[in-house]
PDB file of C-alpha atoms in Angstrom:
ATOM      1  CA  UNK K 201    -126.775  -0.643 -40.857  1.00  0.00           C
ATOM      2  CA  UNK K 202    -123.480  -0.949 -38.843  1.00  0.00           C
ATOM      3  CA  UNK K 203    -121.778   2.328 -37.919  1.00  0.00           C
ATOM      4  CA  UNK K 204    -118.417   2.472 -37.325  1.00  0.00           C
ATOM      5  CA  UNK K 205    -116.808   5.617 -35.565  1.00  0.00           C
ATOM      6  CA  UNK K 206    -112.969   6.427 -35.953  1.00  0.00           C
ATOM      7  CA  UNK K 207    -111.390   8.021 -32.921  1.00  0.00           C
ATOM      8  CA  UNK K 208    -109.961  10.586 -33.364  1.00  0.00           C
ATOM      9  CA  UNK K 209    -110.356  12.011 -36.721  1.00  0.00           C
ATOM     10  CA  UNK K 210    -107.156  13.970 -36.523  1.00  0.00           C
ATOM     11  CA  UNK K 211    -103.637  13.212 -35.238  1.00  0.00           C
ATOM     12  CA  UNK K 212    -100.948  15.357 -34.923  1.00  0.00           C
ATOM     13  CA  UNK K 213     -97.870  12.841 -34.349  1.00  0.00           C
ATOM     14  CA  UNK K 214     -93.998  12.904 -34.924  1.00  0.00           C
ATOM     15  CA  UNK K 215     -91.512  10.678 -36.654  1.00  0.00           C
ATOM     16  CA  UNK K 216     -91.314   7.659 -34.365  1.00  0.00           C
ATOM     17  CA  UNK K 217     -93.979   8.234 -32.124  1.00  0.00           C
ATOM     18  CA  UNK K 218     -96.615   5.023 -31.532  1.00  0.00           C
ATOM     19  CA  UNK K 219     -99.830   5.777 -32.830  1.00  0.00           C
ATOM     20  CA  UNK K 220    -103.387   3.760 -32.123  1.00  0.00           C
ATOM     21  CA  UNK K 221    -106.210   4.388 -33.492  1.00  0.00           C
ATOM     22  CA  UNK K 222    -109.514   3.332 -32.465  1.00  0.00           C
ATOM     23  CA  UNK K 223    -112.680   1.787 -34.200  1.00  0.00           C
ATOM     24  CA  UNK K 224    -115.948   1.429 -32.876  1.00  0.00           C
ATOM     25  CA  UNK K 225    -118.960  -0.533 -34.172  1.00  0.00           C
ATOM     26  CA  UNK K 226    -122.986  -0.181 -33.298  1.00  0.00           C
ATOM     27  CA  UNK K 227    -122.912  -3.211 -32.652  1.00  0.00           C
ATOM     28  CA  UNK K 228    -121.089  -6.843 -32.631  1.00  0.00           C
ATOM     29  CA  UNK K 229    -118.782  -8.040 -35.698  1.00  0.00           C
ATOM     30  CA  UNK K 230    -116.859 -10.649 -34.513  1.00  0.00           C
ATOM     31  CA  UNK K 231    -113.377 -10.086 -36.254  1.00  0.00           C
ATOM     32  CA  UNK K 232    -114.877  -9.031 -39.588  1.00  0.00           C
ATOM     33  CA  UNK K 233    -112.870  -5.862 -39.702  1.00  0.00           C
ATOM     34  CA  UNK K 234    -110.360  -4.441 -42.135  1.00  0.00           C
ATOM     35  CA  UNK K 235    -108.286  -1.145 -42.248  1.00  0.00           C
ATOM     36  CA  UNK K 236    -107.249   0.923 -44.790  1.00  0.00           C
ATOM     37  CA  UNK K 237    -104.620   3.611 -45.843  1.00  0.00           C
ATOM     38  CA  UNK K 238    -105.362   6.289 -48.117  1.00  0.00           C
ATOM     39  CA  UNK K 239    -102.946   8.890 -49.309  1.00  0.00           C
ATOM     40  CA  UNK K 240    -103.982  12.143 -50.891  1.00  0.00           C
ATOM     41  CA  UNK K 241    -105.697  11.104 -54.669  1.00  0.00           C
ATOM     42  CA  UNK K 242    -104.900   8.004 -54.251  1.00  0.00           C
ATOM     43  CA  UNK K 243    -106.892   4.576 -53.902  1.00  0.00           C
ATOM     44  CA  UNK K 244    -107.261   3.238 -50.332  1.00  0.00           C
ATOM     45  CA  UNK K 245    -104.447   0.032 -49.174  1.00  0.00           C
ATOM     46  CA  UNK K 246    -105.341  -2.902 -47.300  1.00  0.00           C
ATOM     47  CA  UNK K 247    -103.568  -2.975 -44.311  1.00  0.00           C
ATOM     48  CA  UNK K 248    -104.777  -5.344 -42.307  1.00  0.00           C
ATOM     49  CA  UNK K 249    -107.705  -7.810 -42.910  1.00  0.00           C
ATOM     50  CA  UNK K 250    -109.567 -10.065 -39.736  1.00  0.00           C
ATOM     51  CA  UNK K 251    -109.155  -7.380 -37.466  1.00  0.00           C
ATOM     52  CA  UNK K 252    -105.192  -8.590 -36.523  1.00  0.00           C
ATOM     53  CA  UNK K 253    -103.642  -9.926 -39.784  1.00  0.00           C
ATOM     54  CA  UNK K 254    -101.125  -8.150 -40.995  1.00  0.00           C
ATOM     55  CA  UNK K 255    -101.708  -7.829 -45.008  1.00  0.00           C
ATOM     56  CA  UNK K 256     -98.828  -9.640 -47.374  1.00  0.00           C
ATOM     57  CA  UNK K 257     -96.020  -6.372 -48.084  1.00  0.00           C
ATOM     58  CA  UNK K 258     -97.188  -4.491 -44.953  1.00  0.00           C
ATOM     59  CA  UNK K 259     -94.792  -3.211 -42.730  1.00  0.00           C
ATOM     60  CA  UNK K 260     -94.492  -4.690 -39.143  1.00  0.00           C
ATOM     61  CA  UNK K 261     -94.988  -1.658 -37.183  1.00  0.00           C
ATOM     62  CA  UNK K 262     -98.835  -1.801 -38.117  1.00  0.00           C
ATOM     63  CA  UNK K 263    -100.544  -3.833 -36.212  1.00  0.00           C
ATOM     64  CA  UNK K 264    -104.506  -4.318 -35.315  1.00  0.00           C
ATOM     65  CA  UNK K 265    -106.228  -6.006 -32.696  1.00  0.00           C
ATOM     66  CA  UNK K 266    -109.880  -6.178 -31.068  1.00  0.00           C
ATOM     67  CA  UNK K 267    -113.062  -7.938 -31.430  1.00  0.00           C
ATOM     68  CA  UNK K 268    -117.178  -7.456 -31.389  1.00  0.00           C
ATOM     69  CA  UNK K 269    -117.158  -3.850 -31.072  1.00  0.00           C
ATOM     70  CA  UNK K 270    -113.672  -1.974 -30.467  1.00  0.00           C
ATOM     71  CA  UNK K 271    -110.527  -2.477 -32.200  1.00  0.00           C
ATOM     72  CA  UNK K 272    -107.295  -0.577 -32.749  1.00  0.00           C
ATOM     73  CA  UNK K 273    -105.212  -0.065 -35.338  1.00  0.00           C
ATOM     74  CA  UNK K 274    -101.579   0.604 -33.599  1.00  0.00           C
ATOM     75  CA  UNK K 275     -98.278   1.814 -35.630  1.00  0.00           C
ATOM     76  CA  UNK K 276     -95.549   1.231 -33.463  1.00  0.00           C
ATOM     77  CA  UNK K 277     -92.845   3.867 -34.516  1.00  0.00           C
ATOM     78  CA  UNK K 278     -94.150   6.299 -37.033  1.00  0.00           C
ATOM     79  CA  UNK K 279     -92.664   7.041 -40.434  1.00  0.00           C
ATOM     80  CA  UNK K 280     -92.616   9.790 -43.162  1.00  0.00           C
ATOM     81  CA  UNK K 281     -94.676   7.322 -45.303  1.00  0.00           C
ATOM     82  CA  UNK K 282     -97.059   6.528 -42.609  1.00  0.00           C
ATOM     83  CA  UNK K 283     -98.750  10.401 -43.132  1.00  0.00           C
ATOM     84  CA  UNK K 284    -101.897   9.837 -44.515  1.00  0.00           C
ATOM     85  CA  UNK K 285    -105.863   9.133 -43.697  1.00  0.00           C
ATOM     86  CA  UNK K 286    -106.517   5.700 -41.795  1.00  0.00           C
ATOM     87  CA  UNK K 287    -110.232   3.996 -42.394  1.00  0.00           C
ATOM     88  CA  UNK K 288    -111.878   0.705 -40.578  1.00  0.00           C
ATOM     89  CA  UNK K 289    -114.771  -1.223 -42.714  1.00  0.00           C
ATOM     90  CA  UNK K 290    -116.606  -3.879 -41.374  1.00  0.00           C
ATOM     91  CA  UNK K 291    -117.775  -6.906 -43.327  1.00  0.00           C
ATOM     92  CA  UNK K 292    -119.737  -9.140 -41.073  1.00  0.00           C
ATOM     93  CA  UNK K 293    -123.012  -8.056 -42.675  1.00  0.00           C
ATOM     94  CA  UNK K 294    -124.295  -6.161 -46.013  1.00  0.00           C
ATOM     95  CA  UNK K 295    -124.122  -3.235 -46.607  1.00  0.00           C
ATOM     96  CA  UNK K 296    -120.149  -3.072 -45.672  1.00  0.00           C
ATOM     97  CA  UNK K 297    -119.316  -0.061 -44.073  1.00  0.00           C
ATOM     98  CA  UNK K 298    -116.633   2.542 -43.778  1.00  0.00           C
ATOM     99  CA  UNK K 299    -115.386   4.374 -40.671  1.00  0.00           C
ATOM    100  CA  UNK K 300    -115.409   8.388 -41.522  1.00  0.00           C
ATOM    101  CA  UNK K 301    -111.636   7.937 -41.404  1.00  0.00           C
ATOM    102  CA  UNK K 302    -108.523   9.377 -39.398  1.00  0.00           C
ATOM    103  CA  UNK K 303    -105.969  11.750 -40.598  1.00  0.00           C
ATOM    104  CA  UNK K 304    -102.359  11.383 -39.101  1.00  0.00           C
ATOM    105  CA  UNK K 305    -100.683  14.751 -39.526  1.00  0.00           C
ATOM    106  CA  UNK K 306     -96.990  15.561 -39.174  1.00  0.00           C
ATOM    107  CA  UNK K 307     -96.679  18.243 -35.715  1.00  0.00           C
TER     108      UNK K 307
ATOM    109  CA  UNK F 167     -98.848  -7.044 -62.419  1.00  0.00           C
ATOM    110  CA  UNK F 168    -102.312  -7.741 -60.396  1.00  0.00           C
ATOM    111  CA  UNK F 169    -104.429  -4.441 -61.481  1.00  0.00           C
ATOM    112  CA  UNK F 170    -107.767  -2.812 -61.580  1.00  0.00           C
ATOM    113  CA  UNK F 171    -108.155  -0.193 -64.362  1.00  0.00           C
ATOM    114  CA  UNK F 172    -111.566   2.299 -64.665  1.00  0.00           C
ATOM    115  CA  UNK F 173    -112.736   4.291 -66.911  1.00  0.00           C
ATOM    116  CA  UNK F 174    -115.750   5.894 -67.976  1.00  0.00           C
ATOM    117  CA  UNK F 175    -116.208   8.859 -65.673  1.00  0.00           C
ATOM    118  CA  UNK F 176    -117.279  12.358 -66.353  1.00  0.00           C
ATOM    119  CA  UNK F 177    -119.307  15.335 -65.675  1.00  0.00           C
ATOM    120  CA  UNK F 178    -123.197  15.067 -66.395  1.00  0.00           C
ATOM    121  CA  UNK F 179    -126.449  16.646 -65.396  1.00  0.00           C
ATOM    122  CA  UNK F 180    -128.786  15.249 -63.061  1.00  0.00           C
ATOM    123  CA  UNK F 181    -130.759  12.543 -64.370  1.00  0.00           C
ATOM    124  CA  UNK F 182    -128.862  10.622 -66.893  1.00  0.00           C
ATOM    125  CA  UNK F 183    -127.271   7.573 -67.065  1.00  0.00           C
ATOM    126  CA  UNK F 184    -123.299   6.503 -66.962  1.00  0.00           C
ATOM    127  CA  UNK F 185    -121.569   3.183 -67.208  1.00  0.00           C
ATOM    128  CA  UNK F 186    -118.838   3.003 -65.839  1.00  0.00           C
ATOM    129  CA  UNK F 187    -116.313   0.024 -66.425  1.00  0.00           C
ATOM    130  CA  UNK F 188    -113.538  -1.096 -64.525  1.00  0.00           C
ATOM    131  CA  UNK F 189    -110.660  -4.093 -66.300  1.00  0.00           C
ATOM    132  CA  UNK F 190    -109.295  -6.701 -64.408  1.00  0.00           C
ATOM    133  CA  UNK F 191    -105.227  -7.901 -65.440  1.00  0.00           C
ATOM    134  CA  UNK F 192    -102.932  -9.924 -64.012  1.00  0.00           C
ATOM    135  CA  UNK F 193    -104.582 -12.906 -62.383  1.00  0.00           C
ATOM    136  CA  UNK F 194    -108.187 -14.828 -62.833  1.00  0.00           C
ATOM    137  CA  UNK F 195    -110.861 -12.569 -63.001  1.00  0.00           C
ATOM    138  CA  UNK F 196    -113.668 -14.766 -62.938  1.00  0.00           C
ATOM    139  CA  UNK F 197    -112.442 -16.193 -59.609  1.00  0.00           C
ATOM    140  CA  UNK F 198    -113.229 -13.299 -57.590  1.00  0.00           C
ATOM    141  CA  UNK F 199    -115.816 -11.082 -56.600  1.00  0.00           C
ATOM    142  CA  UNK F 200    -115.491  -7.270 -56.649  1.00  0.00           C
ATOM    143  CA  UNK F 201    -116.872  -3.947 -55.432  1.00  0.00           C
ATOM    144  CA  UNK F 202    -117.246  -0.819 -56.201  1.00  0.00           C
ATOM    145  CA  UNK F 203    -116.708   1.829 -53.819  1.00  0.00           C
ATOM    146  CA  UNK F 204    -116.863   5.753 -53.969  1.00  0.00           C
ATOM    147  CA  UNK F 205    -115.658   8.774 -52.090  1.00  0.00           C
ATOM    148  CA  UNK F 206    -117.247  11.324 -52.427  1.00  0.00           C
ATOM    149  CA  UNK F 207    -114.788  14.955 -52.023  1.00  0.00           C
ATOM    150  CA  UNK F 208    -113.391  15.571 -48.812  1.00  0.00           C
ATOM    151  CA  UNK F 209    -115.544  12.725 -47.662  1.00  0.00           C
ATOM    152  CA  UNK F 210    -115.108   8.862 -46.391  1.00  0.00           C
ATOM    153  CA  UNK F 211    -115.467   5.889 -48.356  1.00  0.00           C
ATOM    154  CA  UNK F 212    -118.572   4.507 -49.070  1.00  0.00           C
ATOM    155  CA  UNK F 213    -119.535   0.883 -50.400  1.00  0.00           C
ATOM    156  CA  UNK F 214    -121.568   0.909 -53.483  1.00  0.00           C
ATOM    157  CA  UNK F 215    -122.166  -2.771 -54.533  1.00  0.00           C
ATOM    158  CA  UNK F 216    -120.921  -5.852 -54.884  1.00  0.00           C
ATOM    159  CA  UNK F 217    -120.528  -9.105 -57.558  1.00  0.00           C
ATOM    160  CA  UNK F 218    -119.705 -12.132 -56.648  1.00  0.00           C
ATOM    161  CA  UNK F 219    -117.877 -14.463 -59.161  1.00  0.00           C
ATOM    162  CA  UNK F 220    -121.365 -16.526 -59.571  1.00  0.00           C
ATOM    163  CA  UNK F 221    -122.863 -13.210 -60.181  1.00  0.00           C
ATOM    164  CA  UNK F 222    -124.919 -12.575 -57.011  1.00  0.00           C
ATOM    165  CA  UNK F 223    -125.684  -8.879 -56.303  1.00  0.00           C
ATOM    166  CA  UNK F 224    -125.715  -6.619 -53.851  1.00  0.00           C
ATOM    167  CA  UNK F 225    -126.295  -2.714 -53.489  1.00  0.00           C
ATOM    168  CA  UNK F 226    -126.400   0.024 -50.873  1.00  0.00           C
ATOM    169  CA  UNK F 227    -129.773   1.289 -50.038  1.00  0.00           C
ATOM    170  CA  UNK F 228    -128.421   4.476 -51.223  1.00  0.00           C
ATOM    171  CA  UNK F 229    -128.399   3.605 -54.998  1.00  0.00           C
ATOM    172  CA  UNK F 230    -130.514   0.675 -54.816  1.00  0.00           C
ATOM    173  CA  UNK F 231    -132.968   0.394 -57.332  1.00  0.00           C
ATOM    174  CA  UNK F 232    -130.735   2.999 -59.846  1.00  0.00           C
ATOM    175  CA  UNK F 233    -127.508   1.095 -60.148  1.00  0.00           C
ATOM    176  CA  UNK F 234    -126.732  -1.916 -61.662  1.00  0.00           C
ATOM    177  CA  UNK F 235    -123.938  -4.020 -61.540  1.00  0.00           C
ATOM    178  CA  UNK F 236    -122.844  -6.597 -63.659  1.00  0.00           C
ATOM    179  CA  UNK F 237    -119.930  -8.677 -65.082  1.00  0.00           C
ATOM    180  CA  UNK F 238    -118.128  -9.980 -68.469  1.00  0.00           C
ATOM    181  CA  UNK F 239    -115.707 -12.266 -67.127  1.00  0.00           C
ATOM    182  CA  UNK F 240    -114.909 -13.236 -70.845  1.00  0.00           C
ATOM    183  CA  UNK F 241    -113.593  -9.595 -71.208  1.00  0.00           C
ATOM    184  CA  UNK F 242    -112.025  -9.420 -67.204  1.00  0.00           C
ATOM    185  CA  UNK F 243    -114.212  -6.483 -66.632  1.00  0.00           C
ATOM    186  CA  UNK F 244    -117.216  -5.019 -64.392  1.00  0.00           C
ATOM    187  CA  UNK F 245    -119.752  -2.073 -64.775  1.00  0.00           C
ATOM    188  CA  UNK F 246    -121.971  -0.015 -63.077  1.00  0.00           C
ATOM    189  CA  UNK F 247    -124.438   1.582 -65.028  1.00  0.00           C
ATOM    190  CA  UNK F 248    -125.985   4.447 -63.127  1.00  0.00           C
ATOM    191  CA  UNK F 249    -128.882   5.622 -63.851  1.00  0.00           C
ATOM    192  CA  UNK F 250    -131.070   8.735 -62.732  1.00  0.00           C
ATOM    193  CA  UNK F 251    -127.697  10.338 -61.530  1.00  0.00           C
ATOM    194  CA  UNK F 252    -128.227  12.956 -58.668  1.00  0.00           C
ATOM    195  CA  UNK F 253    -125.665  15.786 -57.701  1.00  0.00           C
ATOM    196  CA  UNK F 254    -125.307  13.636 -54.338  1.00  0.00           C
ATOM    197  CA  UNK F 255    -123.683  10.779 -56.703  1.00  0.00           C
ATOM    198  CA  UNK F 256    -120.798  13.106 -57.422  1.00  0.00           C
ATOM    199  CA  UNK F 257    -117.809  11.323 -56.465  1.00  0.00           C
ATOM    200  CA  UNK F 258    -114.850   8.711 -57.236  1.00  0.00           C
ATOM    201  CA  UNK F 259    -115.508   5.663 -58.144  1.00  0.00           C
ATOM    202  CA  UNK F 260    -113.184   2.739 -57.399  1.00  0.00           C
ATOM    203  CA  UNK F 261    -113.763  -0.644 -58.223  1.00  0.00           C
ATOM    204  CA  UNK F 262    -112.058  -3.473 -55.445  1.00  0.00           C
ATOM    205  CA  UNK F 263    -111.357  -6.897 -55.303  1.00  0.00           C
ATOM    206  CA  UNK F 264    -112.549  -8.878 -53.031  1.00  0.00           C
ATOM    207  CA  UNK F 265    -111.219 -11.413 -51.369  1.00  0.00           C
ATOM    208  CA  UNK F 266    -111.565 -14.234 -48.497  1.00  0.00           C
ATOM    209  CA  UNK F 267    -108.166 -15.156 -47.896  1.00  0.00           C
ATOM    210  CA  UNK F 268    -109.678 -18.511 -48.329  1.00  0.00           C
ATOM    211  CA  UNK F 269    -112.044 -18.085 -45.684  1.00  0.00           C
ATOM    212  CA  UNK F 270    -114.696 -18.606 -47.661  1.00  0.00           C
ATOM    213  CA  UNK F 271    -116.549 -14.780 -47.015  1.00  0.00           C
ATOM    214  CA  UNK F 272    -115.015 -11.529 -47.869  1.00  0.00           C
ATOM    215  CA  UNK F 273    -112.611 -10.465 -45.468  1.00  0.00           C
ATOM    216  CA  UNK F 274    -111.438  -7.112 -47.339  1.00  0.00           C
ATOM    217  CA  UNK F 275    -110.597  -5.467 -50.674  1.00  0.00           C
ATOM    218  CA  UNK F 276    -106.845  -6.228 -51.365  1.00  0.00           C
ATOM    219  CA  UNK F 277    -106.625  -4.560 -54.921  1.00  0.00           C
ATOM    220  CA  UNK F 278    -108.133  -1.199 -55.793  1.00  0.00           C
ATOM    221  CA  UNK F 279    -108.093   0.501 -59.296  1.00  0.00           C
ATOM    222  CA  UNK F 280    -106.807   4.352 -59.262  1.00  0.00           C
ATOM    223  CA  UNK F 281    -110.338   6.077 -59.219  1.00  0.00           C
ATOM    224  CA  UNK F 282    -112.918   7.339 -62.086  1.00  0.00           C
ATOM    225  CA  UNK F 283    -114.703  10.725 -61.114  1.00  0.00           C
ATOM    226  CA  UNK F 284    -118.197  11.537 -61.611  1.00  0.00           C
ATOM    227  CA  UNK F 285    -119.910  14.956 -61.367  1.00  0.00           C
ATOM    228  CA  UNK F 286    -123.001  15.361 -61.379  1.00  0.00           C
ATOM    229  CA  UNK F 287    -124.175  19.031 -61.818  1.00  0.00           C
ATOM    230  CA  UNK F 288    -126.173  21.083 -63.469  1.00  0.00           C
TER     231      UNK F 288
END
């Protein structure tokens, strides 16, 4: 199976500061990666699908970029919304996996 | 309004079955594959299986062999009947649409449902 590892898992950040995010496979996916956010009991949003494209309603400070094994999920000027837990998944092969996940906390 | 709907969760002892359903609204079920997905608490996300819209199947090895999928698109809905639950099944289920952006292959799940929790305890 393909692991994926989120670095880091926590994020202390302010309002406005430019956040990235890493994701890193065991091994080679191409582009076949999407991220996720997930707010506190509630169901996960696509943010961004083919490792870069930004997902239809998604605000233009997210942005993602990489290929094959690292990628980066970026959010240019954080926003009060933007608090919650972050997760890559990788579909290049069964079974589709989940990064643990990465929780952006308000300092 | 594009939605995903679940139902069917609850708290059971170890062993038994569940089905679980999940109801498609708001645009053509039977076009699209879907997934189910679970979290289990405090934890990540974890893919459980998928359908495709010609019914193809596919599990994680971690249920493999005690879930089963399948599909109604007559009634817009999927289910996963689980079967010899274990207290390491406890979690929420979510059921996802998939979609290919018209790539042809899944790219990601655009549309989730809001979640159907499962306990399994003694």
């Amino acid at each position: 199976d393909i692991q994926l590892t989120q670095s880091p898992s926590f994020l202390s950040a302010s309002v406005g500061d430019r956040v990235t995010i890493t994701c890193r496979a065991s091994q080679a996916i191409s582009s076949y990666l999407a991220w996720y956010q997930q707010k506190p009991g509630k169901a996960p949003k696509l943010l961004i699908y083919a490792a870069s494209t930004l997902h239809s309603g998604v605000p233009s400070r997210f942005s993602g970029s990489g290929s094959r094994t690292e990628f980066t999920l970026t959010i240019s000027s954080l926003q009060p919304e933007d608090f919650a837990t972050y997760s890559c998944q990788q579909l290049n092969s069964y079974p589709w996996t989940f990064g643990q996940g990465t929780k952006v906390e308000i300092k | 309004e594009v939605q995903l709907v679940e139902s069917g969760g609850g708290l059971v002892q170890p062993g038994v079955s569940l089905r679980l359903s999940c109801a498609g609204s708001g645009f053509t079920f039977s076009s699209f594959g879907m997934n189910w997905v679970r979290q289990a608490p405090g934890k990540g996300l974890e893919w459980v299986s998928f359908i495709s819209n010609s019914g193809n199947i596919y599990y994680a090895d971690s249920v493999k062999g005690r879930f089963i999928t399948s599909r109604d698109n007559a009634k817009n809905s999927v289910y996963l009947l689980m079967n010899s639950l274990r207290v390491e099944d406890t979690a929420v289920y979510y059921c996802a649409r998939d979609r290919g952006f018209n790539s042809g292959r899944t790219l990601a799940f655009d549309i989730w449902g809001q979640g159907t929790m499962v306990t399994v305890s003694a």
